[in-house]
XYZ file of C-alpha atoms in Angstrom:
497
model
C -5.721 -24.587 -7.095
C -9.297 -25.173 -5.838
C -11.033 -28.531 -6.162
C -11.845 -29.517 -9.765
C -15.452 -29.464 -10.860
C -16.054 -32.912 -12.381
C -18.998 -34.966 -13.592
C -19.206 -38.381 -15.191
C -15.740 -39.340 -13.977
C -15.100 -42.379 -11.766
C -14.848 -41.312 -8.129
C -11.480 -43.058 -7.778
C -9.959 -40.848 -10.482
C -11.632 -37.742 -9.037
C -10.104 -38.399 -5.614
C -6.695 -39.164 -7.117
C -6.756 -35.993 -9.242
C -7.630 -33.860 -6.221
C -4.607 -35.227 -4.384
C -2.053 -33.924 -6.926
C -0.729 -30.418 -7.542
C -0.591 -29.049 -11.081
C 2.891 -27.564 -11.720
C 3.093 -23.990 -12.916
C 4.967 -25.121 -16.054
C 2.136 -27.466 -17.033
C -0.519 -24.772 -16.596
C 1.628 -22.300 -18.519
C 2.110 -24.790 -21.383
C -1.603 -25.037 -22.129
C -2.264 -21.335 -21.443
C 0.372 -20.264 -23.939
C -0.543 -22.838 -26.563
C -3.953 -21.183 -26.838
C -4.979 -24.175 -28.986
C -8.035 -26.197 -27.891
C -7.149 -29.802 -27.116
C -9.531 -32.549 -25.980
C -8.365 -34.955 -23.277
C -9.328 -38.573 -22.733
C -7.878 -40.526 -19.800
C -7.937 -44.231 -19.062
C -6.087 -45.251 -15.897
C -6.261 -47.813 -13.082
C -8.252 -46.926 -9.983
C -5.045 -46.929 -7.965
C -1.528 -46.009 -9.038
C -2.419 -43.815 -12.007
C 0.584 -41.885 -13.444
C 1.011 -38.443 -11.891
C 1.028 -36.634 -15.246
C -2.275 -38.273 -16.242
C -3.882 -37.073 -12.994
C -2.398 -33.579 -13.395
C -3.827 -33.309 -16.913
C -7.176 -34.555 -15.631
C -7.268 -31.931 -12.876
C -6.105 -29.154 -15.221
C -8.814 -30.011 -17.759
C -11.460 -30.098 -15.023
C -10.758 -26.423 -14.270
C -11.394 -25.237 -17.776
C -8.597 -24.075 -20.088
C -7.501 -24.771 -23.622
C -7.406 -28.391 -22.392
C -10.983 -29.774 -22.410
C -11.966 -33.019 -20.717
C -13.722 -35.337 -23.175
C -13.837 -38.455 -21.027
C -12.215 -40.495 -18.272
C -12.569 -44.063 -17.108
C -10.821 -46.631 -14.974
C -9.433 -49.823 -16.441
C -7.207 -52.738 -15.627
C -5.074 -52.187 -18.718
C -2.012 -49.946 -18.892
C -2.747 -46.235 -18.417
C -3.377 -44.218 -21.557
C -3.888 -40.526 -22.252
C -5.222 -39.278 -25.591
C -4.983 -35.646 -26.717
C -7.088 -34.636 -29.719
C -6.862 -31.545 -31.927
C -9.147 -31.549 -34.936
C -8.423 -34.721 -36.915
C -5.078 -35.301 -35.169
C -4.507 -37.203 -31.985
C -1.591 -37.993 -29.656
C -1.640 -41.124 -27.506
C 0.607 -41.269 -24.444
C 1.293 -44.607 -22.799
C 3.118 -45.554 -19.609
C 6.565 -44.637 -20.955
C 5.517 -41.282 -22.439
C 3.671 -40.288 -19.245
C 6.915 -40.504 -17.267
C 8.992 -38.337 -19.635
C 7.996 -35.005 -18.080
C 6.526 -31.707 -19.246
C 9.255 -30.645 -21.777
C 8.851 -33.953 -23.622
C 5.059 -33.518 -23.578
C 5.420 -30.042 -25.120
C 7.631 -31.422 -27.914
C 5.224 -34.270 -28.708
C 2.250 -31.866 -28.847
C 4.125 -29.513 -31.182
C 5.320 -32.320 -33.467
C 2.088 -34.337 -33.600
C -0.904 -32.030 -33.101
C 0.037 -28.523 -34.254
C 0.594 -27.109 -37.718
C 3.458 -24.731 -38.448
C 1.370 -21.599 -37.833
C 0.161 -22.829 -34.447
C 3.710 -23.734 -33.416
C 4.986 -20.314 -34.474
C 2.207 -18.625 -32.493
C 3.034 -20.620 -29.372
C 6.740 -19.799 -29.686
C 5.920 -16.103 -30.103
C 3.739 -16.141 -26.990
C 6.424 -17.912 -24.960
C 9.041 -15.409 -26.157
C 6.822 -12.491 -25.224
C 5.812 -13.872 -21.838
C 9.315 -14.851 -20.710
C 10.593 -11.277 -20.200
C 7.241 -10.368 -18.644
C 7.624 -13.119 -16.070
C 11.164 -11.945 -15.293
C 9.938 -8.359 -14.970
C 7.031 -9.457 -12.777
C 9.431 -11.223 -10.410
C 11.648 -8.116 -10.187
C 8.695 -5.784 -9.675
C 7.113 -8.079 -7.095
C 10.359 -8.248 -5.138
C 10.768 -4.460 -5.300
C 7.192 -3.795 -4.143
C 7.332 -6.266 -1.253
C 10.711 -4.960 -0.073
C 9.927 -1.237 -0.139
C 9.103 0.555 3.080
C 7.344 3.508 1.450
C 3.801 3.674 0.107
C 4.843 6.419 -2.346
C 7.662 4.282 -3.715
C 5.299 1.302 -3.954
C 2.962 3.323 -6.147
C 5.858 4.471 -8.294
C 7.060 0.886 -8.811
C 3.538 -0.159 -9.819
C 3.283 2.574 -12.450
C 6.763 1.821 -13.778
C 5.764 -1.806 -14.145
C 2.835 -0.814 -16.332
C 4.968 1.450 -18.544
C 8.111 -0.698 -18.629
C 7.897 -1.751 -22.245
C 7.509 -5.551 -22.383
C 5.209 -5.104 -25.415
C 2.298 -4.207 -23.135
C 1.505 -1.144 -25.226
C 1.490 1.484 -22.425
C 3.589 4.619 -22.082
C 1.349 6.393 -19.542
C -0.210 5.130 -16.332
C -2.258 7.043 -13.758
C -3.315 5.952 -10.289
C -6.478 7.180 -8.558
C -7.074 6.215 -4.913
C -9.963 6.739 -2.526
C -9.722 9.719 -0.195
C -9.699 9.379 3.603
C -13.501 9.111 3.698
C -13.415 6.315 1.123
C -15.992 8.090 -1.017
C -14.121 9.802 -3.850
C -11.351 8.666 -6.187
C -8.686 11.326 -6.563
C -5.559 11.500 -8.693
C -2.557 10.357 -6.670
C 0.371 9.370 -8.921
C 1.180 9.125 -12.603
C 4.038 8.312 -14.941
C 4.300 9.157 -18.611
C 4.878 11.938 -21.134
C 2.710 15.023 -21.111
C 3.109 15.579 -24.865
C 4.697 14.102 -27.989
C 8.015 15.857 -27.381
C 8.351 14.267 -23.952
C 7.349 10.913 -25.439
C 10.170 11.152 -27.979
C 12.685 11.970 -25.239
C 11.431 9.079 -23.104
C 11.954 6.393 -25.753
C 15.528 5.810 -24.632
C 14.446 5.046 -21.063
C 12.790 1.763 -22.003
C 16.126 -0.049 -22.075
C 17.144 1.120 -18.594
C 16.715 -0.891 -15.428
C 14.006 -0.111 -12.879
C 16.175 1.980 -10.567
C 17.748 3.905 -13.458
C 14.356 4.697 -14.986
C 12.974 5.835 -11.647
C 15.947 8.132 -11.131
C 15.636 9.564 -14.652
C 11.905 10.252 -14.286
C 12.364 11.718 -10.791
C 14.774 14.260 -12.273
C 12.257 15.387 -14.915
C 9.352 17.779 -14.428
C 6.236 15.681 -13.564
C 3.811 17.548 -15.803
C 1.520 14.592 -16.457
C 1.467 13.620 -12.769
C 0.681 17.186 -11.734
C -2.257 17.197 -14.133
C -3.562 13.840 -12.856
C -3.514 15.165 -9.285
C -6.047 17.832 -10.277
C -8.588 15.196 -11.321
C -11.360 13.781 -9.124
C -13.230 10.763 -10.485
C -17.010 10.446 -10.312
C -18.821 7.352 -11.548
C -21.777 8.279 -13.725
C -25.079 6.392 -13.926
C -24.306 5.400 -17.532
C -23.830 1.596 -17.661
C -21.071 2.167 -20.230
C -19.034 4.205 -17.725
C -15.551 2.686 -17.836
C -14.776 3.349 -14.157
C -18.053 1.796 -13.060
C -17.401 -1.267 -15.206
C -13.860 -1.644 -13.860
C -15.047 -1.374 -10.250
C -17.560 -4.150 -10.921
C -15.210 -6.392 -12.929
C -12.969 -9.120 -11.513
C -9.956 -8.065 -13.586
C -8.501 -5.393 -15.892
C -10.657 -4.224 -18.806
C -9.570 -3.064 -22.262
C -11.658 -0.440 -24.031
C -11.692 0.743 -27.624
C -13.647 3.989 -27.932
C -13.313 7.289 -29.724
C -14.014 9.081 -26.440
C -14.432 7.703 -22.897
C -17.862 7.924 -21.304
C -16.441 8.857 -17.901
C -15.592 12.598 -17.803
C -12.442 12.119 -15.713
C -11.068 9.631 -18.233
C -12.032 11.939 -21.071
C -9.965 14.685 -19.399
C -6.887 12.473 -19.791
C -7.503 12.464 -23.578
C -6.546 8.809 -24.066
C -6.188 7.260 -27.510
C -8.876 4.963 -28.827
C -7.523 1.954 -26.917
C -6.909 2.124 -23.168
C -6.975 -0.045 -20.039
C -8.851 0.536 -16.789
C -8.412 -1.728 -13.775
C -9.484 -1.682 -10.141
C -6.956 -2.409 -7.393
C -8.645 -4.646 -4.836
C -7.882 -5.708 -1.301
C -10.058 -8.551 0.003
C -12.446 -7.920 -2.908
C -12.846 -4.253 -1.928
C -11.679 -1.636 -4.479
C -9.011 0.672 -3.067
C -8.073 2.457 -6.275
C -8.163 2.598 -10.080
C -5.356 2.430 -12.635
C -5.638 3.842 -16.158
C -2.986 3.003 -18.777
C -2.620 3.984 -22.423
C -0.187 5.146 -25.116
C -1.430 8.335 -26.810
C 1.854 9.137 -28.558
C 2.946 5.714 -29.816
C 1.844 3.210 -32.390
C 2.239 -0.040 -30.450
C -1.101 -1.823 -30.021
C -2.192 -2.953 -26.576
C -1.631 -6.676 -26.182
C -4.900 -8.311 -25.023
C -2.854 -10.879 -23.092
C -1.382 -8.091 -20.939
C -4.410 -8.223 -18.651
C -3.019 -11.241 -16.806
C 0.296 -9.446 -16.204
C -1.491 -6.285 -15.069
C -3.750 -8.308 -12.773
C -0.782 -9.973 -11.043
C 0.935 -6.595 -10.686
C -2.127 -4.960 -9.130
C -2.711 -7.877 -6.744
C 0.911 -7.652 -5.580
C 0.635 -3.894 -5.106
C -2.519 -4.342 -2.990
C -0.801 -6.974 -0.832
C 2.307 -4.827 -0.390
C 0.115 -1.822 0.453
C -1.662 -3.776 3.180
C 1.678 -4.960 4.581
C 2.952 -1.373 4.729
C -0.190 -0.180 6.480
C 0.069 -3.005 9.012
C 3.695 -2.095 9.711
C 2.699 1.561 9.980
C -0.058 0.655 12.447
C 2.334 -1.376 14.591
C 4.901 1.428 14.554
C 2.204 3.954 15.441
C 1.091 1.845 18.389
C 4.703 1.525 19.528
C 5.212 5.313 19.452
C 1.867 6.596 20.703
C -0.195 6.564 23.873
C -3.290 4.432 23.304
C -5.680 6.657 25.282
C -4.836 10.129 23.937
C -3.049 9.404 20.656
C -0.129 11.584 21.770
C 3.466 10.365 21.704
C 4.404 8.041 24.562
C 7.348 8.638 26.901
C 9.840 6.570 24.912
C 9.137 8.384 21.655
C 9.081 11.766 23.381
C 12.499 11.251 24.996
C 13.940 10.184 21.631
C 12.587 13.268 19.873
C 13.633 15.525 22.744
C 17.231 14.280 22.448
C 17.158 14.993 18.702
C 15.758 18.484 19.247
C 18.321 19.294 21.944
C 21.113 18.281 19.573
C 19.610 20.440 16.828
C 19.249 23.423 19.197
C 22.854 23.094 20.321
C 24.041 22.846 16.735
C 22.039 25.862 15.534
C 22.437 27.986 18.663
C 18.682 28.075 19.341
C 16.709 27.235 22.494
C 14.057 24.667 23.282
C 11.935 24.340 26.401
C 10.338 21.471 28.278
C 6.959 22.011 29.948
C 5.583 19.283 32.207
C 1.858 19.336 33.061
C 0.002 17.332 35.702
C -3.780 17.116 35.924
C -4.738 18.178 39.439
C -7.123 16.011 41.494
C -7.498 13.258 38.860
C -7.821 10.637 41.592
C -10.844 12.452 42.998
C -12.504 12.359 39.555
C -11.835 8.622 39.269
C -13.285 7.953 42.717
C -16.341 10.190 42.441
C -17.282 9.803 38.765
C -15.497 6.622 37.683
C -12.426 5.822 35.625
C -14.285 6.398 32.339
C -14.785 10.030 33.322
C -11.107 10.220 34.297
C -10.073 8.830 30.908
C -12.304 11.335 29.125
C -10.713 14.154 31.138
C -7.222 13.003 30.101
C -8.327 12.802 26.472
C -9.675 16.351 26.618
C -6.342 17.582 27.993
C -4.562 15.787 25.139
C -6.818 17.512 22.596
C -6.212 20.879 24.318
C -2.423 20.507 24.181
C -2.401 19.296 20.588
C -4.645 22.114 19.378
C -2.921 24.876 21.361
C 0.707 24.139 20.521
C 2.381 24.793 17.179
C 2.509 21.905 14.699
C 6.274 21.428 15.127
C 6.152 21.377 18.937
C 6.184 17.869 20.440
C 3.403 16.737 22.780
C 3.275 13.501 24.792
C 1.489 11.750 27.611
C 4.214 10.381 29.863
C 2.094 8.315 32.268
C -1.078 8.604 34.317
C -1.943 12.296 34.635
C 1.451 13.546 33.391
C 1.883 15.329 30.045
C 4.962 16.842 28.410
C 5.475 19.510 25.770
C 8.757 20.259 24.027
C 8.613 23.786 22.624
C 11.122 24.243 19.810
C 12.913 27.399 18.635
C 11.655 29.463 21.548
C 12.647 31.883 24.339
C 11.657 32.547 27.960
C 8.821 34.967 27.147
C 7.241 32.585 24.644
C 7.378 29.699 27.133
C 5.649 31.814 29.775
C 2.939 32.770 27.258
C 2.370 29.130 26.248
C 2.099 27.971 29.862
C -0.328 30.804 30.687
C -2.507 30.031 27.634
C -2.676 26.285 28.305
C -3.460 26.771 31.996
C -6.158 29.333 31.281
C -7.853 27.265 28.568
C -7.808 24.215 30.845
C -9.524 26.197 33.604
C -12.091 27.278 31.046
C -12.816 23.570 30.549
C -13.085 23.056 34.285
C -9.677 21.352 34.551
C -6.895 22.461 36.892
C -3.295 21.904 35.769
C 0.061 22.260 37.483
C 3.091 22.948 35.305
C 6.848 23.110 35.554
C 9.215 24.257 32.839
C 12.840 24.805 31.932
C 14.751 26.080 28.897
C 17.812 24.520 27.295
C 20.621 25.304 26.888
C 21.434 28.021 29.404
C 24.489 27.916 31.617
C 25.088 24.186 31.153
C 25.140 21.834 28.211
C 24.121 18.543 29.841
C 21.052 17.353 28.005
C 19.791 15.310 30.960
C 19.502 18.475 33.113
C 16.501 19.762 31.141
C 14.137 17.038 32.325
C 15.296 17.112 35.956
C 14.955 20.916 36.131
C 11.438 20.866 34.650
C 10.429 18.061 37.014
C 11.738 19.988 40.048
C 9.775 23.045 38.901
C 6.587 20.951 38.561
C 6.989 19.595 42.090
C 7.367 23.160 43.370
C 4.177 24.201 41.552
C 2.195 21.342 43.102
C 3.530 22.068 46.566
C 2.675 25.748 46.130
C -1.037 25.042 45.777
C -1.536 23.558 42.238
C -3.279 25.420 39.427
C -0.057 27.243 38.652
C 3.219 27.067 36.731
C 6.805 27.394 37.881
C 9.093 28.211 34.980
C 12.801 28.041 35.743
C 14.192 31.582 35.491
C 10.911 33.363 36.311
C 10.777 35.664 39.332
C 7.656 34.040 40.803
C 5.106 31.268 40.133
C 2.335 31.953 37.623
C -1.181 31.298 38.944
C -3.511 30.273 36.144
C -6.695 32.301 35.609
C -9.673 31.284 33.476
C -10.177 33.214 30.227
C -11.663 36.604 30.962
C -10.133 36.833 34.436
C -7.050 38.895 35.159
C -3.864 36.860 35.190
C -2.044 37.146 38.491
C 1.343 36.240 39.961
C 1.628 34.827 43.463
């Protein structure tokens, strides 16, 4: 809790109030009462009861508890709560009884029967929401998948709990961060699906997710066709939500925003921005077009907590993903590093052996890199290596595996291939490199052939590369070929030496 804003209160009580923490139960008590109470505090400058200071700090922050006055005094501490013509005075003994006793005294002394019933109803409604929020928070923070995180968020919004939502749609910014596009959604596509889904409300989170995953995602498929534009109309619901600090409830015959109108929501619907460090990263829309349950205005707090947790979990996942990417990739070229390449090569060799297919390893070295570094500087050498990385990545098939092993050494694992295809790939890469003004040496080997030792593939390709470099560079030696392949620039005749 931030420092209380106070005026007209003795500095000694201000300092003492700032030194205490307000328990969650005490805040919740006055939030759920939703009955305005005035607070007056009289306490000694030193040694004031903790509960008196907690009430003073809570009232200073603005809630249903309003600070009417505070003063220091030599007499015994006293707290007075006022509601209309009724008041409740708490002395030294009552201030040590705790929060449950305080709640009972307020209910018995200050509230009429209707106000007590309303408070009980709010507590009863909020209790399962708090339990659900804890479960959803735990599930979101523990998941390792951004897709599953989004699914958990949408299930939380449509999980019953008297929120009033049966549909929820998530729109996130595209890679450029300019447009909101439909990403995920949960809910019935028509009244028939809504009737079938009524029985899911009683299921647990995992059971509901499994049941929905097995059904045809008609509503989600429709949401993914929608791109959201914010209009210049100040009544635009998306624009208002992006500017607001929390979820907004709307009651309109038809939404102003065309994308929302395409969803055909009922009169009442919710729109909320998901924020990370105050920057919007997405929009959630929730409604219930096929039911009769009204949207609870108090649900905005629950939705806000859920969205904040989802944003935090999303950032955590992206940080983990970034760390894992750095651990698997070469920082200069963005290609896989040696460790990741060797792991994937072992997997591919096992797959090839199991399926009876062949894979091939091509090793490439950049010729004369040291001369470039010495004559033009290491920045030029780095740019040359980056250009080779781009060449390899753009020339090979998407399922082939490309890596920078170290220095000027690159590796390509060609999957599901044969000897002729490997020769063609080596020739194409060498020729395109020459067209860029870069000379490469290459060595290659296929696996399996007459042996089944996985480690042989790398040693054979490395021996072939050494032979190519000794033979004059600018060429490839592919194990099993009759002669080395001398690379020729595009447009020249390929030749064999």
